Tab-separated table of C-alpha atoms in Angstrom:
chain	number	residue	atom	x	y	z
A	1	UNK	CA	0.000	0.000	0.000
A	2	UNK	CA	1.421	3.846	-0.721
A	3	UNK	CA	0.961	6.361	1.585
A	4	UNK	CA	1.212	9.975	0.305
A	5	UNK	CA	1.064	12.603	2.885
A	6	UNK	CA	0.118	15.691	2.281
A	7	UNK	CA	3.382	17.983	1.966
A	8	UNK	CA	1.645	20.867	4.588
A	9	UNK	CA	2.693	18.321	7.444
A	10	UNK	CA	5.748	17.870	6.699
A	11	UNK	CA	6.852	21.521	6.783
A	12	UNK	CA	9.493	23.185	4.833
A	13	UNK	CA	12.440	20.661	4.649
A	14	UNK	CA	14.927	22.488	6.257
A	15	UNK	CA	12.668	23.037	9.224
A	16	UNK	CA	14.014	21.844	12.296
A	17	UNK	CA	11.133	18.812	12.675
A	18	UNK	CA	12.939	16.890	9.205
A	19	UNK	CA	16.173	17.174	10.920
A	20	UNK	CA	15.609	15.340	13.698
A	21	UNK	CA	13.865	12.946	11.799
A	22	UNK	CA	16.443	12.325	9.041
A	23	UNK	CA	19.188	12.128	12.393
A	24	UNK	CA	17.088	9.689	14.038
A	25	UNK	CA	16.800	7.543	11.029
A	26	UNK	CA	20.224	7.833	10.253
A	27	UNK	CA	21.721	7.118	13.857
A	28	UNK	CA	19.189	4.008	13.618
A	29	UNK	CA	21.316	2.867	10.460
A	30	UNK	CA	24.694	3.436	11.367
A	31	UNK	CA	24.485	2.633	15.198
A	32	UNK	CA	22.705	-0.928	13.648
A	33	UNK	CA	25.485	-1.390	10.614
A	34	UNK	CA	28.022	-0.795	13.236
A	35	UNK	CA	26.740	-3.582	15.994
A	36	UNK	CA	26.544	-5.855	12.895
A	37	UNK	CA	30.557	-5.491	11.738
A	38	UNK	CA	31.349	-5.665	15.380
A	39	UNK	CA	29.661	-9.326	15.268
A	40	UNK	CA	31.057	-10.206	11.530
A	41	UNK	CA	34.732	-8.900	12.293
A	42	UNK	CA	37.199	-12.109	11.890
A	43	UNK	CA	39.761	-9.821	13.472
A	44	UNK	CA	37.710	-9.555	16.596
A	45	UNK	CA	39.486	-10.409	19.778
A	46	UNK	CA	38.009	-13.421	21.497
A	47	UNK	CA	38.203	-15.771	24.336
A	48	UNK	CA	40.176	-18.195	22.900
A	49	UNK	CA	40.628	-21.583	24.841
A	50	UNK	CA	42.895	-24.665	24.407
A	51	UNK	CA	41.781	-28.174	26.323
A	52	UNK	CA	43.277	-31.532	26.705
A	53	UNK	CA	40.945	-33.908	27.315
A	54	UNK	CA	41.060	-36.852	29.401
A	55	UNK	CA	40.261	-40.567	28.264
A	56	UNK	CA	36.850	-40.062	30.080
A	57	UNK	CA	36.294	-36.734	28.840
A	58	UNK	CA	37.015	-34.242	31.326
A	59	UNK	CA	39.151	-31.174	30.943
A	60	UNK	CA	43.026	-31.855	32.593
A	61	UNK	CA	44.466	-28.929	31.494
A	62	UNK	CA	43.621	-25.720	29.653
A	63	UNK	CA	44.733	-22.502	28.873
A	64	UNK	CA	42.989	-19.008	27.657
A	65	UNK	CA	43.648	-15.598	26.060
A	66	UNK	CA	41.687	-12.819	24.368
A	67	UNK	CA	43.474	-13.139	20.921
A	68	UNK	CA	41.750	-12.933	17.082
A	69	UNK	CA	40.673	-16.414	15.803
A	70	UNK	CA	43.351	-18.379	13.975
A	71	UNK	CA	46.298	-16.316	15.232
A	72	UNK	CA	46.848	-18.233	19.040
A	73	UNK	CA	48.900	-21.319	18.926
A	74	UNK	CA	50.311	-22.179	22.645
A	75	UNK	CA	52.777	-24.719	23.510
A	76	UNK	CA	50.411	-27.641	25.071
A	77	UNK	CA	52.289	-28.623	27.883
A	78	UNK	CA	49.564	-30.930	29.992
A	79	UNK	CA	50.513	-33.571	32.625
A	80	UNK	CA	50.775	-36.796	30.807
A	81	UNK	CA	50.113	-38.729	33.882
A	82	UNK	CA	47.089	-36.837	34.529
A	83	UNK	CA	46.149	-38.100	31.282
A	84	UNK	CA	46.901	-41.981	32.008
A	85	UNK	CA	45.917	-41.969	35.435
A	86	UNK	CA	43.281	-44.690	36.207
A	87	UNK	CA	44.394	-47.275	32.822
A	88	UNK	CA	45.287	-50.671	33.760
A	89	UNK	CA	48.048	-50.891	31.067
A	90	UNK	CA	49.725	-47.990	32.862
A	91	UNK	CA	52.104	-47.952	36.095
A	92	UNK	CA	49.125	-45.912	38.332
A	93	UNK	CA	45.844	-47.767	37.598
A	94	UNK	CA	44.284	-46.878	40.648
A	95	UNK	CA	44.941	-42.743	41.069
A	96	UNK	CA	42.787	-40.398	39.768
A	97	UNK	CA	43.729	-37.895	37.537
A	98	UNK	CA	44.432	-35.542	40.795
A	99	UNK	CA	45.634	-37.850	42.656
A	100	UNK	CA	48.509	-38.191	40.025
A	101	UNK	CA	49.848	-35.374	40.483
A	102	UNK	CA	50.848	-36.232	44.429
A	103	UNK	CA	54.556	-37.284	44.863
A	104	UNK	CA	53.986	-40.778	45.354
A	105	UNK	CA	53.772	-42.021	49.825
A	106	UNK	CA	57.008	-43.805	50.717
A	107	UNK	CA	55.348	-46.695	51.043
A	108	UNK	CA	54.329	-46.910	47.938
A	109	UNK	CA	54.889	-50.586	45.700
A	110	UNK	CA	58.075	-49.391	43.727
A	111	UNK	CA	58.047	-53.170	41.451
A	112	UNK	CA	56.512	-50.925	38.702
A	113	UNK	CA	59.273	-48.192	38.770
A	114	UNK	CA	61.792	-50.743	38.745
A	115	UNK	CA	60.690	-52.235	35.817
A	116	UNK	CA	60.737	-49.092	34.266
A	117	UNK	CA	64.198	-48.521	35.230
A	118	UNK	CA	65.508	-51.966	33.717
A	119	UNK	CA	63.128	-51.925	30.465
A	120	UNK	CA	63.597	-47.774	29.597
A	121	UNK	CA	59.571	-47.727	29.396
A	122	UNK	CA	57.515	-44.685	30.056
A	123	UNK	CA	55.610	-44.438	33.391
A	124	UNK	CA	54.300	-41.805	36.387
A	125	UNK	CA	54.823	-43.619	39.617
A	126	UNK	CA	58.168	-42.071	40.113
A	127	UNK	CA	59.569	-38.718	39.454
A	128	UNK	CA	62.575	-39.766	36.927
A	129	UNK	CA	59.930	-41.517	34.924
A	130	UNK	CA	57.683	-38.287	34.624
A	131	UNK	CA	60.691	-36.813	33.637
A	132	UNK	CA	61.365	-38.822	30.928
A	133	UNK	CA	57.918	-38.540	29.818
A	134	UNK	CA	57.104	-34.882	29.728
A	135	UNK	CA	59.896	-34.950	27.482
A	136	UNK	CA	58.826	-37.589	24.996
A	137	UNK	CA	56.950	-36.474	22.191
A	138	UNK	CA	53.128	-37.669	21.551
A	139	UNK	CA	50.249	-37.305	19.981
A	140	UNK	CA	46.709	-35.860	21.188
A	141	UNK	CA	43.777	-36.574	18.757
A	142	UNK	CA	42.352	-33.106	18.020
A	143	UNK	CA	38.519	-32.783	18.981
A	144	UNK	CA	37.134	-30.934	16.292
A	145	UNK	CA	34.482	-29.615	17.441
A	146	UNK	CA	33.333	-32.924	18.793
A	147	UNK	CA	31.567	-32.868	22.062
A	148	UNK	CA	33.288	-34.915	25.673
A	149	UNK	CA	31.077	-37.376	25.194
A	150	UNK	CA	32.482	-38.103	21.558
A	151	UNK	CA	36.123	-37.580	22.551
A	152	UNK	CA	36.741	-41.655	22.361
A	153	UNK	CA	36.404	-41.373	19.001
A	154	UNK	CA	39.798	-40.999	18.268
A	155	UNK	CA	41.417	-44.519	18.570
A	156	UNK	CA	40.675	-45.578	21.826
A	157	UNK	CA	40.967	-45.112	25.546
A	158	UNK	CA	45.183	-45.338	25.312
């Protein structure tokens, strides 16, 4: 439908009445184009974070910044153990992933560390052995979007 007002109502257009209009309208434009490139900026700084997830899927270690998208690449420097903790095929099968990060009682069952010492493997229940493995080199299955409850998709529990 067309409206046509009737040009006595609107005045003389320089009066004072059109300018507040056509500043009104135009503030409602820009101030709206403006929110909208604020939301559609790539360059936008953002809480960025970085998780490693455990076997189970819950976050072991993590680390944030307010960076642009695709520009924030930290070193990932989780504990490994807290990552094994609680797997039978590993040297602390009954610690939790907290718990793994104790120093070990000194009663502790040392058989395990030994054979670590004798056969060079990689383990957590002593400190030379967490040593040795915060320096090997490994690999962590990106998650890709995928939620915790899909992070065993990846090959596995080990």
């Amino acid at each position: 439908m067309l409206l046509i007002s009737n040009p006595r109502h609107l005045g003389h257009p320089m009066s004072p009445g059109n300018w507040k209009r056509l500043i009104i309208l135009l503030s409602c434009v820009f101030g709206g184009a403006e929110m909208n490139q604020q939301h559609n900026n790539p360059h936008q700084p953002m809480t960025l974070t970085w998780q490693v997830l455990s076997q189970t899927g819950s976050v072991v270690w993590e680390k944030k910044a307010v960076e642009p998208p695709w520009t924030w690449w930290p070193s990932l420097e989780p504990d490994v153990c807290a990552l094994v903790a609680g797997l039978e095929s590993w040297d602390i099968p009954e610690l939790t992933a907290s718990a793994s990060q104790q120093a070990r009682p000194p009663d502790s069952n040392y058989e395990h560390a030994y054979n670590q010492i004798t056969w060079g493997t990689l383990g957590c229940s002593y400190p030379r052995a967490r040593t040795r493995i915060a320096r090997s080199q490994f690999y962590v299955c990106p998650r890709d979007g995928r939620s915790p409850s899909e992070a065993r998709r990846c090959g596995g529990l080990e």
